[in-house]
Amino acid sequence: MSDEFYIKRCLDLATLASGSVSPNPMVGCVIVADGKIIGEGYHQEYGKAHAEPNAVKAVFDAYGKEAENLLKRATAYVNLEPCAHFGKTPPCADLLVKHQLNRVVIGNRDPFSGVDGKGIERLKNAGIEVVSGILDDECHYFNRRFFTRIKKQRPYIILKWAETANGYFATKDGHQKWISGALAKRLAHQWRSEEDAVLVGKQTAIMDNPQLTSREWPGKNPVRLVIDKNLQVPLSNHIFNNEAKTIIFNEIKTDVVDNIHYIQMEDMHFYLAQKIAFQLYLMDIQSVIIEGGAKILSQFLSTNLWDEARIFTSSSSWSDGVPSPNINGNLQETVQVGDDKLSIYLNDIR
């Protein structure tokens, strides 16, 4: 099998931890000896063992005393450079050196300053053959949330909305009226389980009274973020229940009441999108879905603070309503989801 084949297998393994390792990257590791996979592992949960020690452990669990000799003639495949620093776990590069692996094949170099080339250097200094840059673009896109946070000091920002066939986003009178169907709703809940946070503005929180949870998909709930300058959302609304941590960005107070965190910000009418993005970076929130309303979405679009847009278009039309935000990006994919069409855009300027 080719190096590309095993790196793809690393990505398959890493995907199993989607939504569970942030702000760390998703990483898988495959160990091959004599043309056979002898161990696999992936980083399963933030703060716990990384992919490489899990894969090495799998080798010892399967082969016992024979494991040491197998590892000395083995190749380890990993989609991101093995770490070279002490964090919540010991350096993975040191573990591979300890067991004297013959070869290490890497997808991406790690952009984090504590690693960035240091893991590769440590392996090479120990006499281990290192090959890097295998499926580099594919691995980079796979961990685009992590790369965005490290390189741009902000979270990966996903815009999401539904619109009618003739381009309306919401009713003019503010009353809730569903646009997309049941399958689109379930998919949106899956997306929430995969990202760190979901954000809405005050009007959406009041008019739609959303729960902003992943209740129709197995997995974690995201952190709920609400922009409510003057704290006008009623405390009886769903965002104040105990289903998930909720952060209220406002100009009134900073306080913590059970799972509700109030964060005071100054002059929210100036550079709001930039302020929110940087605040989320400081809070180690690596990705966020912005679900409305139209004003909030437009602010992130106008300041070019977005990476991906996911837009459901229904087959029905309205006689009038609030026009949908204008999107200017690279159409990546269009798929049918029940009666709705899903269009996924990537930002051209990334």
Tab-separated table of C-alpha atoms in Angstrom:
chain	number	residue	atom	x	y	z
A	1	MET	CA	0.000	0.000	0.000
A	2	SER	CA	1.145	3.555	-0.688
A	3	ASP	CA	1.974	6.252	1.860
A	4	GLU	CA	-1.141	8.107	0.673
A	5	PHE	CA	-3.310	5.096	1.498
A	6	TYR	CA	-2.152	4.999	5.119
A	7	ILE	CA	-2.419	8.774	5.585
A	8	LYS	CA	-6.033	8.527	4.396
A	9	ARG	CA	-6.537	5.825	6.993
A	10	CYS	CA	-5.146	8.246	9.608
A	11	LEU	CA	-7.809	10.765	8.587
A	12	ASP	CA	-10.526	8.109	8.814
A	13	LEU	CA	-9.439	7.328	12.375
A	14	ALA	CA	-9.115	10.977	13.354
A	15	THR	CA	-12.669	11.686	12.177
A	16	LEU	CA	-13.963	9.439	14.967
A	17	ALA	CA	-13.069	12.196	17.456
A	18	SER	CA	-14.899	14.963	15.596
A	19	GLY	CA	-16.190	17.448	18.161
A	20	SER	CA	-14.258	15.886	21.065
A	21	VAL	CA	-10.660	17.166	20.925
A	22	SER	CA	-10.890	20.934	20.369
A	23	PRO	CA	-8.852	23.089	20.664
A	24	ASN	CA	-6.443	20.304	19.718
A	25	PRO	CA	-6.333	19.023	16.123
A	26	MET	CA	-7.867	15.724	15.031
A	27	VAL	CA	-5.070	13.206	14.545
A	28	GLY	CA	-4.884	9.532	13.637
A	29	CYS	CA	-1.887	7.203	13.601
A	30	VAL	CA	-1.278	3.922	11.773
A	31	ILE	CA	1.756	1.709	12.415
A	32	VAL	CA	2.809	-0.680	9.653
A	33	ALA	CA	5.430	-3.439	9.717
A	34	ASP	CA	6.202	-6.018	7.045
A	35	GLY	CA	3.377	-4.658	4.875
A	36	LYS	CA	0.777	-5.149	7.603
A	37	ILE	CA	-1.018	-2.754	9.952
A	38	ILE	CA	0.071	-3.747	13.451
A	39	GLY	CA	-1.478	-0.896	15.416
A	40	GLU	CA	-3.838	2.039	15.065
A	41	GLY	CA	-4.944	4.874	17.297
A	42	TYR	CA	-6.356	8.370	17.329
A	43	HIS	CA	-6.604	11.328	19.689
A	44	GLN	CA	-9.955	10.572	21.290
A	45	GLU	CA	-10.541	13.366	23.791
A	46	TYR	CA	-8.954	16.689	24.716
A	47	GLY	CA	-6.438	16.278	27.549
A	48	LYS	CA	-6.030	12.543	27.012
A	49	ALA	CA	-3.486	10.448	25.083
A	50	HIS	CA	-2.612	11.528	21.553
A	51	ALA	CA	-2.838	9.310	18.481
A	52	GLU	CA	0.751	7.993	18.573
A	53	PRO	CA	0.718	6.556	22.134
A	54	ASN	CA	-2.675	4.990	21.463
A	55	ALA	CA	-1.312	3.323	18.326
A	56	VAL	CA	1.860	2.132	20.108
A	57	LYS	CA	-0.267	0.744	22.943
A	58	ALA	CA	-2.355	-1.143	20.370
A	59	VAL	CA	0.840	-2.791	19.078
A	60	PHE	CA	1.832	-3.934	22.558
A	61	ASP	CA	-1.709	-5.115	23.299
A	62	ALA	CA	-1.721	-7.214	20.135
A	63	TYR	CA	1.869	-8.518	20.035
A	64	GLY	CA	3.202	-8.480	23.585
A	65	LYS	CA	6.918	-9.235	23.775
A	66	GLU	CA	7.241	-9.210	19.992
A	67	ALA	CA	6.101	-5.574	19.851
A	68	GLU	CA	9.517	-3.995	20.498
A	69	ASN	CA	11.157	-5.747	17.562
A	70	LEU	CA	8.192	-5.022	15.280
A	71	LEU	CA	8.327	-1.305	16.098
A	72	LYS	CA	12.038	-1.130	15.241
A	73	ARG	CA	11.281	-2.055	11.632
A	74	ALA	CA	7.924	-0.282	11.457
A	75	THR	CA	6.664	2.881	9.773
A	76	ALA	CA	4.361	5.193	11.699
A	77	TYR	CA	1.905	7.227	9.667
A	78	VAL	CA	0.357	10.331	11.194
A	79	ASN	CA	-1.610	13.140	9.538
A	80	LEU	CA	0.024	15.855	11.694
A	81	GLU	CA	3.601	16.238	12.888
A	82	PRO	CA	4.209	14.459	16.235
A	83	CYS	CA	4.342	16.972	19.073
A	84	ALA	CA	7.710	17.843	20.624
A	85	HIS	CA	6.588	19.678	23.761
A	86	PHE	CA	5.121	18.830	27.132
A	87	GLY	CA	1.474	19.860	27.292
A	88	LYS	CA	-1.248	17.815	28.930
A	89	THR	CA	0.615	14.751	27.630
A	90	PRO	CA	4.335	13.954	26.988
A	91	PRO	CA	5.897	14.599	23.559
A	92	CYS	CA	4.825	12.029	20.966
A	93	ALA	CA	8.082	12.453	19.035
A	94	ASP	CA	9.983	11.223	22.102
A	95	LEU	CA	7.801	8.114	22.252
A	96	LEU	CA	8.583	7.224	18.631
A	97	VAL	CA	12.294	7.807	19.296
A	98	LYS	CA	12.143	5.641	22.422
A	99	HIS	CA	10.789	2.688	20.440
A	100	GLN	CA	13.287	3.291	17.585
A	101	LEU	CA	10.814	3.264	14.733
A	102	ASN	CA	12.383	2.879	11.321
A	103	ARG	CA	10.355	5.515	9.484
A	104	VAL	CA	7.712	8.182	10.140
A	105	VAL	CA	5.426	9.542	7.410
A	106	ILE	CA	3.601	12.817	8.100
A	107	GLY	CA	0.774	14.687	6.413
A	108	ASN	CA	1.153	18.262	7.711
A	109	ARG	CA	3.761	20.075	9.719
A	110	ASP	CA	2.228	21.445	12.906
A	111	PRO	CA	1.905	25.263	12.740
A	112	PHE	CA	1.893	25.603	16.531
A	113	SER	CA	5.117	27.332	17.630
A	114	GLY	CA	5.791	24.695	20.277
A	115	VAL	CA	6.036	22.050	17.553
A	116	ASP	CA	6.480	23.522	14.025
A	117	GLY	CA	9.327	21.380	12.698
A	118	LYS	CA	10.688	20.465	16.125
A	119	GLY	CA	9.027	17.046	16.097
A	120	ILE	CA	10.472	16.269	12.682
A	121	GLU	CA	13.905	17.483	13.792
A	122	ARG	CA	13.827	15.303	16.899
A	123	LEU	CA	12.954	12.230	14.844
A	124	LYS	CA	15.673	12.896	12.272
A	125	ASN	CA	18.286	13.511	14.964
A	126	ALA	CA	17.481	10.063	16.325
A	127	GLY	CA	18.217	8.496	12.946
A	128	ILE	CA	14.586	7.943	11.971
A	129	GLU	CA	13.713	8.465	8.306
A	130	VAL	CA	11.037	11.157	8.004
A	131	VAL	CA	8.800	11.885	5.028
A	132	SER	CA	6.405	14.851	5.275
A	133	GLY	CA	3.886	16.635	3.081
A	134	ILE	CA	1.926	13.524	2.081
A	135	LEU	CA	-1.615	14.605	1.065
A	136	ASP	CA	-0.676	17.988	2.495
A	137	ASP	CA	-3.697	19.899	1.130
A	138	GLU	CA	-6.175	17.202	2.148
A	139	CYS	CA	-4.750	17.025	5.674
A	140	HIS	CA	-4.747	20.827	5.962
A	141	TYR	CA	-8.414	21.059	4.977
A	142	PHE	CA	-9.265	18.251	7.378
A	143	ASN	CA	-7.821	20.267	10.298
A	144	ARG	CA	-8.830	23.678	8.920
A	145	ARG	CA	-10.334	24.699	12.278
A	146	PHE	CA	-7.034	24.121	14.062
A	147	PHE	CA	-4.951	25.818	11.364
A	148	THR	CA	-7.260	28.858	11.338
A	149	ARG	CA	-7.035	29.274	15.104
A	150	ILE	CA	-3.242	29.008	15.169
A	151	LYS	CA	-2.504	31.111	12.077
A	152	LYS	CA	-5.260	33.745	12.275
A	153	GLN	CA	-5.873	33.952	16.045
A	154	ARG	CA	-9.602	33.443	15.612
A	155	PRO	CA	-12.005	30.524	15.327
A	156	TYR	CA	-13.045	28.856	12.108
A	157	ILE	CA	-16.290	30.663	11.269
A	158	ILE	CA	-19.198	28.875	9.591
A	159	LEU	CA	-22.239	30.859	8.445
A	160	LYS	CA	-25.500	28.956	8.204
A	161	TRP	CA	-28.973	29.956	7.134
A	162	ALA	CA	-32.061	28.835	5.207
A	163	GLU	CA	-33.729	30.836	2.449
A	164	THR	CA	-36.751	30.501	0.227
A	165	ALA	CA	-36.508	29.753	-3.471
A	166	ASN	CA	-36.960	33.460	-4.169
A	167	GLY	CA	-34.347	34.597	-1.647
A	168	TYR	CA	-36.164	35.418	1.590
A	169	PHE	CA	-34.520	34.723	4.932
A	170	ALA	CA	-37.211	35.570	7.511
A	171	THR	CA	-40.681	37.071	7.815
A	172	LYS	CA	-41.019	40.849	7.892
A	173	ASP	CA	-43.077	40.839	11.104
A	174	GLY	CA	-40.483	38.749	12.956
A	175	HIS	CA	-42.712	35.735	13.523
A	176	GLN	CA	-41.037	32.355	13.220
A	177	LYS	CA	-41.781	30.480	10.007
A	178	TRP	CA	-39.825	27.363	9.071
A	179	ILE	CA	-38.154	27.399	5.674
A	180	SER	CA	-36.175	24.156	5.529
A	181	GLY	CA	-37.437	20.634	6.218
A	182	ALA	CA	-36.913	17.968	8.869
A	183	LEU	CA	-33.808	16.418	7.268
A	184	ALA	CA	-32.113	19.816	7.047
A	185	LYS	CA	-32.882	20.401	10.737
A	186	ARG	CA	-31.350	17.066	11.722
A	187	LEU	CA	-28.239	17.789	9.667
A	188	ALA	CA	-27.925	21.195	11.335
A	189	HIS	CA	-28.002	19.444	14.721
A	190	GLN	CA	-25.210	17.126	13.561
A	191	TRP	CA	-23.166	20.191	12.604
A	192	ARG	CA	-23.709	21.712	16.047
A	193	SER	CA	-22.328	18.550	17.670
A	194	GLU	CA	-19.158	18.878	15.555
A	195	GLU	CA	-18.347	22.510	16.378
A	196	ASP	CA	-17.388	24.263	19.609
A	197	ALA	CA	-20.070	26.934	19.614
A	198	VAL	CA	-23.196	28.297	17.936
A	199	LEU	CA	-23.980	32.028	17.821
A	200	VAL	CA	-27.182	34.048	17.318
A	201	GLY	CA	-28.202	37.644	17.798
A	202	LYS	CA	-30.768	39.099	20.186
A	203	GLN	CA	-33.658	39.160	17.704
A	204	THR	CA	-33.227	35.501	16.795
A	205	ALA	CA	-33.010	34.552	20.484
A	206	ILE	CA	-36.235	36.439	21.224
A	207	MET	CA	-38.364	35.737	18.149
A	208	ASP	CA	-37.371	32.121	17.429
A	209	ASN	CA	-36.649	31.168	21.068
A	210	PRO	CA	-34.149	28.514	19.865
A	211	GLN	CA	-32.611	25.851	22.093
A	212	LEU	CA	-29.356	25.802	20.070
A	213	THR	CA	-28.634	22.210	21.107
A	214	SER	CA	-27.812	19.008	19.197
A	215	ARG	CA	-30.848	17.195	20.575
A	216	GLU	CA	-31.704	15.439	17.279
A	217	TRP	CA	-28.183	14.036	16.873
A	218	PRO	CA	-26.083	11.978	19.310
A	219	GLY	CA	-23.146	13.981	20.598
A	220	LYS	CA	-22.274	17.009	22.661
A	221	ASN	CA	-24.099	20.318	22.702
A	222	PRO	CA	-22.136	23.356	21.529
A	223	VAL	CA	-21.521	26.380	23.718
A	224	ARG	CA	-24.409	28.775	23.047
A	225	LEU	CA	-23.395	32.354	22.239
A	226	VAL	CA	-25.858	35.239	22.205
A	227	ILE	CA	-25.208	38.864	21.290
A	228	ASP	CA	-27.548	40.828	23.555
A	229	LYS	CA	-26.202	44.341	24.068
A	230	ASN	CA	-28.806	45.497	26.617
A	231	LEU	CA	-29.799	42.084	28.071
A	232	GLN	CA	-33.255	42.078	26.512
A	233	VAL	CA	-33.712	38.326	25.960
A	234	PRO	CA	-36.266	37.052	28.548
A	235	LEU	CA	-34.806	34.748	31.194
A	236	SER	CA	-37.628	32.311	30.445
A	237	ASN	CA	-36.252	31.629	26.934
A	238	HIS	CA	-34.627	28.307	26.084
A	239	ILE	CA	-31.066	29.647	25.919
A	240	PHE	CA	-31.152	30.079	29.707
A	241	ASN	CA	-31.941	26.414	30.432
A	242	ASN	CA	-29.281	24.053	31.763
A	243	GLU	CA	-28.829	22.035	28.569
A	244	ALA	CA	-25.544	23.734	27.656
A	245	LYS	CA	-23.164	26.487	28.658
A	246	THR	CA	-24.406	29.852	27.421
A	247	ILE	CA	-22.341	33.023	26.956
A	248	ILE	CA	-24.128	36.368	26.668
A	249	PHE	CA	-22.076	39.166	25.102
A	250	ASN	CA	-23.439	42.468	26.410
A	251	GLU	CA	-22.582	46.015	27.533
A	252	ILE	CA	-24.088	45.734	31.038
A	253	LYS	CA	-22.199	43.225	33.180
A	254	THR	CA	-19.716	40.412	33.599
A	255	ASP	CA	-21.075	37.643	35.801
A	256	VAL	CA	-21.561	33.878	36.080
A	257	VAL	CA	-24.901	32.420	37.139
A	258	ASP	CA	-24.835	28.612	37.014
A	259	ASN	CA	-24.185	27.748	33.333
A	260	ILE	CA	-24.859	31.301	32.109
A	261	HIS	CA	-21.770	33.456	31.573
A	262	TYR	CA	-22.215	37.175	30.974
A	263	ILE	CA	-19.287	38.878	29.253
A	264	GLN	CA	-19.285	42.671	29.129
A	265	MET	CA	-17.920	44.324	25.998
A	266	GLU	CA	-17.466	48.021	25.246
A	267	ASP	CA	-18.901	49.836	22.227
A	268	MET	CA	-20.501	46.796	20.644
A	269	HIS	CA	-21.712	48.914	17.727
A	270	PHE	CA	-18.068	49.254	16.573
A	271	TYR	CA	-16.140	46.317	15.028
A	272	LEU	CA	-18.474	43.786	16.627
A	273	ALA	CA	-17.524	40.852	14.388
A	274	GLN	CA	-13.813	41.411	15.012
A	275	LYS	CA	-14.343	41.736	18.767
A	276	ILE	CA	-16.409	38.547	18.943
A	277	ALA	CA	-13.878	36.594	16.856
A	278	PHE	CA	-10.955	37.644	19.051
A	279	GLN	CA	-12.870	37.012	22.279
A	280	LEU	CA	-13.674	33.477	21.127
A	281	TYR	CA	-10.002	32.916	20.293
A	282	LEU	CA	-9.051	33.956	23.841
A	283	MET	CA	-11.620	31.468	25.159
A	284	ASP	CA	-10.109	28.573	23.131
A	285	ILE	CA	-13.270	28.277	21.033
A	286	GLN	CA	-11.864	26.865	17.827
A	287	SER	CA	-14.988	26.861	15.649
A	288	VAL	CA	-18.372	28.569	15.631
A	289	ILE	CA	-21.551	28.302	13.573
A	290	ILE	CA	-23.353	31.615	13.164
A	291	GLU	CA	-27.057	30.897	12.685
A	292	GLY	CA	-28.534	34.394	12.557
A	293	GLY	CA	-30.066	36.758	12.326
A	294	ALA	CA	-29.569	38.554	9.063
A	295	LYS	CA	-27.852	41.560	10.679
A	296	ILE	CA	-25.250	39.434	12.493
A	297	LEU	CA	-24.562	37.300	9.432
A	298	SER	CA	-24.164	40.418	7.289
A	299	GLN	CA	-21.638	41.904	9.720
A	300	PHE	CA	-19.394	38.850	9.461
A	301	LEU	CA	-19.822	38.794	5.680
A	302	SER	CA	-19.074	42.505	5.233
A	303	THR	CA	-15.888	42.279	7.315
A	304	ASN	CA	-14.850	39.080	5.482
A	305	LEU	CA	-14.698	37.228	8.800
A	306	TRP	CA	-15.961	33.864	7.628
A	307	ASP	CA	-14.510	30.672	6.236
A	308	GLU	CA	-17.469	28.570	5.165
A	309	ALA	CA	-21.158	29.166	4.443
A	310	ARG	CA	-23.836	26.459	4.472
A	311	ILE	CA	-27.087	27.611	2.897
A	312	PHE	CA	-30.321	25.620	2.630
A	313	THR	CA	-32.659	26.711	-0.172
A	314	SER	CA	-36.216	25.439	-0.010
A	315	SER	CA	-38.463	24.726	-2.990
A	316	SER	CA	-41.142	27.092	-1.694
A	317	SER	CA	-41.444	30.845	-2.258
A	318	TRP	CA	-42.857	33.681	-0.135
A	319	SER	CA	-44.659	36.769	-1.328
A	320	ASP	CA	-42.371	38.960	0.799
A	321	GLY	CA	-39.922	38.839	3.696
A	322	VAL	CA	-36.438	39.830	4.827
A	323	PRO	CA	-33.938	39.313	1.981
A	324	SER	CA	-31.174	36.752	2.559
A	325	PRO	CA	-27.581	37.942	3.059
A	326	ASN	CA	-25.480	38.222	-0.084
A	327	ILE	CA	-22.730	35.625	-0.301
A	328	ASN	CA	-19.606	36.061	-2.413
A	329	GLY	CA	-17.520	32.937	-2.206
A	330	ASN	CA	-16.403	29.802	-3.980
A	331	LEU	CA	-19.263	27.324	-4.396
A	332	GLN	CA	-17.709	24.078	-3.220
A	333	GLU	CA	-20.622	21.658	-3.281
A	334	THR	CA	-24.370	21.406	-3.852
A	335	VAL	CA	-26.372	18.469	-2.497
A	336	GLN	CA	-30.034	17.642	-2.085
A	337	VAL	CA	-31.235	17.252	1.520
A	338	GLY	CA	-34.840	16.085	1.409
A	339	ASP	CA	-36.799	18.820	-0.355
A	340	ASP	CA	-34.045	21.385	0.243
A	341	LYS	CA	-30.879	22.187	-1.669
A	342	LEU	CA	-27.724	22.637	0.408
A	343	SER	CA	-25.016	24.891	-1.038
A	344	ILE	CA	-21.607	25.032	0.637
A	345	TYR	CA	-19.338	28.000	-0.055
A	346	LEU	CA	-15.731	28.586	0.946
A	347	ASN	CA	-14.295	32.067	1.351
A	348	ASP	CA	-12.165	32.988	-1.660
A	349	ILE	CA	-9.900	35.183	0.486
A	350	ARG	CA	-8.548	32.761	3.089
